[in-house]
Short mmCIF file of C-alpha atoms in Angstrom, two decimals:
data_model
loop_
_atom_site.label_atom_id
_atom_site.label_comp_id
_atom_site.label_asym_id
_atom_site.label_seq_id
_atom_site.Cartn_x
_atom_site.Cartn_y
_atom_site.Cartn_z
CA MET P 1 -0.39 70.05 3.04
CA LEU P 2 0.03 66.53 5.24
CA GLN P 3 -3.53 66.04 5.57
CA ILE P 4 -4.24 65.75 1.58
CA ILE P 5 -0.19 63.88 1.43
CA SER P 6 -2.08 60.98 3.58
CA LEU P 7 -5.50 60.55 2.15
CA ILE P 8 -3.65 60.56 -1.43
CA ILE P 9 -1.57 56.65 1.22
CA LEU P 10 -5.16 56.15 2.16
CA LEU P 11 -6.31 55.97 -1.25
CA ILE P 12 -3.60 54.16 -3.20
CA ILE P 13 -3.63 52.22 -0.23
CA CYS P 14 -7.68 50.83 -1.27
CA PHE P 15 -7.26 50.85 -4.42
CA PHE P 16 -4.52 48.17 -4.52
CA LEU P 17 -7.04 46.25 -1.65
CA ILE P 18 -9.46 46.59 -3.73
CA VAL P 19 -7.04 45.47 -6.84
CA MET P 20 -6.20 42.65 -5.07
CA PHE P 21 -9.47 40.99 -3.27
CA ILE P 22 -10.86 41.02 -7.53
CA ASP P 23 -7.86 39.69 -8.22
CA CYS P 24 -7.40 37.10 -5.74
CA ASN P 25 -11.20 35.75 -6.95
CA ARG P 26 -11.44 35.76 -10.12
CA PHE P 27 -9.90 33.72 -13.02
CA ILE P 28 -9.48 34.65 -16.79
CA THR P 29 -8.86 32.07 -19.89
CA THR P 30 -5.24 32.19 -21.60
CA VAL P 31 -5.73 30.02 -24.95
CA TYR P 32 -1.94 28.99 -27.19
CA GLU P 33 -1.51 27.25 -30.40
CA ILE P 34 2.18 24.71 -30.27
CA GLU P 35 1.03 22.98 -33.54
CA SER P 36 4.24 20.26 -34.73
CA LYS P 37 5.22 17.27 -37.06
CA LYS P 38 4.87 15.10 -33.93
CA ILE P 39 1.74 15.19 -33.21
CA GLY P 40 -0.85 12.81 -34.70
CA ARG P 41 -3.49 14.24 -34.18
CA GLU P 42 -5.39 17.85 -33.52
CA PHE P 43 -5.92 17.44 -29.01
CA THR P 44 -7.20 19.97 -26.58
CA VAL P 45 -6.01 20.66 -23.48
CA VAL P 46 -6.70 22.29 -20.11
CA LEU P 47 -4.03 22.78 -18.26
CA LEU P 48 -4.89 24.01 -14.20
CA SER P 49 -1.98 24.84 -11.82
CA ASP P 50 -2.12 26.29 -7.94
CA LEU P 51 -5.06 26.20 -7.16
CA HIS P 52 -4.52 25.62 -3.32
CA ASN P 53 -7.59 24.29 -2.06
CA LYS P 54 -9.74 27.92 -3.80
CA SER P 55 -12.99 27.25 -5.06
CA PHE P 56 -14.04 30.45 -7.84
CA GLY P 57 -17.71 30.01 -6.38
CA VAL P 58 -19.93 26.37 -4.93
CA GLN P 59 -17.77 24.05 -4.92
CA ASN P 60 -15.70 25.21 -8.03
CA GLU P 61 -19.15 25.09 -10.87
CA LYS P 62 -17.30 28.47 -12.23
CA LEU P 63 -14.17 27.22 -12.77
CA LEU P 64 -16.13 23.82 -14.08
CA LYS P 65 -19.15 25.62 -16.15
CA ALA P 66 -15.06 27.43 -18.53
CA ILE P 67 -13.76 24.13 -18.19
CA ASP P 68 -16.81 22.57 -19.60
CA GLU P 69 -17.53 25.82 -22.25
CA LEU P 70 -14.23 24.66 -23.41
CA SER P 71 -14.64 21.03 -23.94
CA PRO P 72 -11.02 19.68 -24.02
CA ASP P 73 -10.00 16.64 -24.93
CA ALA P 74 -8.51 16.35 -21.49
CA VAL P 75 -6.97 17.96 -18.59
CA ILE P 76 -3.00 18.61 -16.68
CA THR P 77 -2.30 19.62 -13.77
CA ALA P 78 0.92 21.43 -12.77
CA GLY P 79 0.57 20.24 -9.36
CA ASP P 80 -0.01 22.50 -6.08
CA MET P 81 -4.27 21.74 -6.13
CA ILE P 82 -4.13 21.36 -2.85
CA THR P 83 -1.54 23.77 -0.08
CA ALA P 84 0.02 21.19 2.79
CA GLN P 85 -1.18 22.48 5.35
CA ARG P 86 -3.41 20.85 8.37
CA SER P 87 -6.43 20.83 8.03
CA GLU P 88 -9.94 19.55 5.41
CA LYS P 89 -10.43 21.97 2.93
CA TYR P 90 -7.85 19.69 0.77
CA LYS P 91 -11.20 17.53 0.22
CA ILE P 92 -12.38 20.68 -2.15
CA ALA P 93 -10.07 19.89 -4.50
CA ALA P 94 -10.51 16.87 -4.17
CA SER P 95 -14.20 16.56 -4.85
CA PHE P 96 -13.04 19.65 -7.68
CA MET P 97 -10.65 16.85 -8.81
CA GLU P 98 -13.71 14.01 -8.87
CA LYS P 99 -15.85 16.36 -11.05
CA LEU P 100 -13.81 16.53 -13.03
CA ALA P 101 -12.51 13.27 -13.50
CA ALA P 102 -16.46 12.37 -14.26
CA LYS P 103 -15.77 13.56 -17.73
CA TYR P 104 -12.14 14.33 -18.81
CA PRO P 105 -8.98 12.20 -18.83
CA VAL P 106 -6.70 13.65 -16.21
CA TYR P 107 -3.40 13.61 -16.22
CA TYR P 108 -1.88 14.21 -12.91
CA GLY P 109 1.51 16.15 -12.09
CA MET P 110 2.76 16.89 -8.79
CA GLY P 111 3.80 20.27 -7.13
CA ASN P 112 5.41 20.58 -3.95
CA HIS P 113 3.10 21.30 -2.06
CA GLU P 114 1.81 17.61 -2.80
CA HIS P 115 4.91 16.15 -2.19
CA CYS P 116 5.13 17.97 0.95
CA VAL P 117 2.29 16.34 2.29
CA GLY P 118 3.53 12.64 1.70
CA GLU P 119 7.41 13.38 2.83
CA GLU P 120 5.83 14.75 6.42
CA PRO P 121 2.34 12.39 7.83
CA ASP P 122 3.97 14.13 10.80
CA ARG P 123 3.29 17.39 10.43
CA PHE P 124 -0.07 16.95 8.36
CA GLY P 125 -1.13 13.47 9.52
CA ASP P 126 -2.82 11.51 7.20
CA ILE P 127 -3.40 13.97 5.05
CA TYR P 128 -2.39 12.43 1.59
CA GLU P 129 -3.65 9.23 2.01
CA LYS P 130 -6.86 10.28 2.43
CA TYR P 131 -6.23 12.40 -0.56
CA MET P 132 -5.01 10.37 -2.45
CA GLU P 133 -7.50 7.40 -2.43
CA ILE P 134 -9.98 10.16 -3.24
CA LEU P 135 -8.02 10.71 -6.47
CA TYR P 136 -7.61 7.33 -7.38
CA LYS P 137 -11.59 6.60 -6.59
CA ALA P 138 -11.46 8.30 -9.34
CA GLY P 139 -9.67 7.40 -12.09
CA ILE P 140 -7.06 9.45 -11.27
CA GLU P 141 -3.54 7.77 -11.55
CA PRO P 142 -1.19 11.05 -10.04
CA LEU P 143 1.97 10.31 -12.25
CA ILE P 144 4.47 10.65 -10.21
CA ASN P 145 8.19 10.50 -12.60
CA GLU P 146 6.49 7.93 -15.46
CA ASN P 147 4.83 8.06 -18.26
CA VAL P 148 1.09 7.69 -20.19
CA SER P 149 0.89 7.63 -23.75
CA LEU P 150 -1.94 8.91 -25.42
CA PRO P 151 -1.75 7.05 -28.96
CA SER P 152 -4.21 8.41 -31.49
CA ALA P 153 -2.69 11.66 -31.52
CA ASN P 154 1.14 10.25 -30.59
CA ILE P 155 1.73 12.46 -27.66
CA LYS P 156 3.24 11.18 -24.38
CA VAL P 157 3.14 12.84 -21.54
CA CYS P 158 5.05 12.68 -18.32
CA GLY P 159 5.03 14.00 -14.37
CA LEU P 160 8.00 14.92 -13.25
CA GLN P 161 8.42 14.32 -8.77
CA MET P 162 12.23 15.68 -8.26
CA ASP P 163 13.39 16.53 -5.26
CA ARG P 164 11.54 19.07 -3.21
CA ARG P 165 14.75 19.93 -0.61
CA ARG P 166 17.07 20.84 -3.63
CA TYR P 167 14.99 21.87 -6.43
CA TYR P 168 12.59 24.17 -3.57
CA GLY P 169 14.62 25.87 -2.37
CA LYS P 170 14.84 30.02 -0.61
CA PHE P 171 16.81 32.36 -2.84
CA ILE P 172 19.86 30.05 -5.47
CA LYS P 173 18.86 28.47 -7.67
CA LYS P 174 21.18 25.03 -7.60
CA ALA P 175 22.26 23.75 -10.29
CA MET P 176 20.67 19.94 -11.66
CA PRO P 177 23.31 17.52 -12.97
CA GLU P 178 23.46 16.44 -16.14
CA ASN P 179 21.83 12.50 -16.12
CA TYR P 180 18.95 13.50 -12.90
CA LEU P 181 16.28 13.86 -15.51
CA THR P 182 17.24 10.26 -17.32
CA GLY P 183 18.04 8.83 -13.82
CA ILE P 184 14.57 9.31 -12.98
CA LEU P 185 12.85 9.53 -15.59
CA GLY P 186 14.39 7.26 -18.36
CA LYS P 187 15.12 8.79 -21.80
CA ALA P 188 12.65 11.21 -23.20
CA ASP P 189 10.55 9.86 -26.32
CA ARG P 190 12.24 11.91 -29.31
CA ASN P 191 9.70 9.74 -31.47
CA SER P 192 6.71 10.80 -29.61
CA PHE P 193 5.79 14.83 -29.01
CA GLN P 194 6.80 13.86 -25.59
CA ILE P 195 4.46 16.96 -23.04
CA LEU P 196 6.62 16.72 -19.57
CA ILE P 197 4.73 18.31 -16.43
CA ALA P 198 6.66 20.49 -14.42
CA HIS P 199 6.03 22.29 -11.63
CA ASN P 200 8.79 24.05 -11.00
CA PRO P 201 9.40 26.21 -14.05
CA ASP P 202 13.10 27.73 -13.25
CA TYR P 203 14.84 24.28 -14.61
CA PHE P 204 13.49 24.34 -18.24
CA GLU P 205 16.02 25.16 -20.42
CA ASP P 206 16.88 20.88 -18.29
CA TYR P 207 13.93 19.88 -18.81
CA ALA P 208 14.33 21.07 -22.60
CA LYS P 209 17.59 19.75 -22.84
CA TRP P 210 15.72 16.47 -21.04
CA GLY P 211 13.87 15.87 -24.63
CA ALA P 212 10.35 17.96 -23.40
CA ASP P 213 9.20 19.26 -26.75
CA LEU P 214 5.97 20.73 -24.16
CA VAL P 215 7.10 21.92 -20.98
CA VAL P 216 3.88 22.99 -19.01
CA SER P 217 4.66 24.30 -15.54
CA GLY P 218 3.19 25.96 -12.33
CA HIS P 219 4.34 27.49 -8.94
CA VAL P 220 5.96 31.13 -8.99
CA HIS P 221 1.77 32.77 -9.01
CA GLY P 222 2.06 35.44 -12.03
CA GLY P 223 4.14 36.89 -9.00
CA LEU P 224 1.88 37.46 -6.58
CA MET P 225 1.92 41.12 -8.77
CA GLN P 226 2.72 42.31 -12.40
CA LEU P 227 3.58 45.29 -13.45
CA PRO P 228 4.30 46.61 -17.27
CA VAL P 229 7.36 45.59 -18.69
CA LEU P 230 9.02 43.82 -15.75
CA GLY P 231 6.82 40.79 -15.41
CA GLY P 232 5.92 39.54 -12.07
CA VAL P 233 7.41 40.84 -9.14
CA ILE P 234 8.50 38.16 -6.69
CA SER P 235 9.53 34.46 -7.59
CA PRO P 236 8.33 31.48 -4.60
CA LYS P 237 11.95 31.49 -4.00
CA LEU P 238 12.27 34.69 -2.80
CA THR P 239 13.60 36.31 -5.26
CA LEU P 240 12.63 39.93 -7.53
CA PHE P 241 11.41 39.65 -10.75
CA PRO P 242 11.76 36.05 -12.17
CA LYS P 243 12.65 35.45 -15.54
CA TYR P 244 10.04 33.21 -15.50
CA ASP P 245 6.64 34.47 -14.24
CA GLY P 246 4.31 33.10 -16.42
CA GLY P 247 2.79 32.33 -20.52
CA LYS P 248 5.05 31.48 -23.28
CA PHE P 249 8.37 30.44 -23.02
CA GLU P 250 11.54 28.81 -25.24
CA TYR P 251 14.71 27.47 -25.62
CA GLY P 252 15.54 25.41 -28.60
CA ASN P 253 13.21 23.15 -30.05
CA SER P 254 10.92 23.18 -26.39
CA VAL P 255 8.11 25.36 -25.90
CA MET P 256 7.21 26.31 -21.83
CA LEU P 257 3.77 27.23 -20.83
CA LEU P 258 3.72 28.88 -17.51
CA SER P 259 0.00 29.15 -15.35
CA ARG P 260 0.06 31.38 -13.26
CA GLY P 261 -1.89 29.16 -11.91
CA LEU P 262 -5.74 29.69 -10.00
CA GLY P 263 -5.51 30.21 -6.18
CA THR P 264 -3.01 31.37 -3.21
CA HIS P 265 -0.89 30.48 -0.17
CA THR P 266 0.36 31.96 2.66
CA LEU P 267 0.33 35.38 1.68
CA PRO P 268 -2.63 36.16 -0.18
CA ILE P 269 -2.06 38.25 -2.92
CA ARG P 270 -2.96 38.59 -6.66
CA ILE P 271 -2.70 42.35 -7.30
CA PHE P 272 -3.45 42.74 -11.41
CA ASN P 273 -2.62 39.35 -11.75
CA PRO P 274 -5.75 36.93 -12.60
CA GLY P 275 -5.80 33.15 -11.75
CA GLU P 276 -5.65 31.39 -15.30
CA LEU P 277 -7.03 28.46 -16.96
CA VAL P 278 -4.93 27.28 -19.75
CA PHE P 279 -6.42 26.88 -22.62
CA VAL P 280 -3.81 24.72 -26.00
CA ARG P 281 -4.38 23.35 -28.64
CA LEU P 282 -1.86 21.32 -29.33
CA LYS P 283 -2.18 21.03 -34.19
CA PRO P 284 -0.46 18.68 -35.94
CA GLN P 285 2.38 20.34 -37.76
CA ALA P 286 1.08 21.10 -42.26
#
């Protein structure tokens, strides 16, 4: 009897290891449609998040092909395209971003990993400067607490980089002061369709109160493992079954699209939770 139980346990472990290997090396495409009276014309966007130096195929050829098939008007990154580590692996993400920028306008929002590498050169050397130099040469100017206008569609895109040490801590979500976002971003443009790139989804309600019509986020990696009904299992701040794990959420008049990301770091785990490429159709409301 003990041998049978041991065999069953071994088979279960092998099953999960196989699923984890497969899900860590594939991605799916999720499509959303967002309508608003503010939007001037149909505008399509591919949302990328949490690549963490992952490559799908040689030089990310599989990911690039999938994006080309969607033929978006622009690409938005919601942060953590690189991983905070002292290595040359950042060149994987850098090369991918160069290829994207040669074909599409790219609006780059920063994640906690880019932020960390930039803040701590004593740990990471000059990786941040090298990575930023590649982005700028490719024509990508990361949006660090600033807006860019897309007048033909009446859209504004704003990239948020908030205090990493306060708002990315473990276990507890620290409250955000009422005027914090206005203080670093200025006021939201109420006459344009305001997109906010905010890597950490935990503060969606604060983003909505600031005036974001659409929030695009990442960071949570889908909770590492997806369970029926319960959803994602664990968040980056080490809390179980996070409220925001992936998908579409609404608060007041605001919508948040939370990508489950593409890569992994530290814990290379994805179970029933493949990487996600997000395609968004922004349409004028009749």
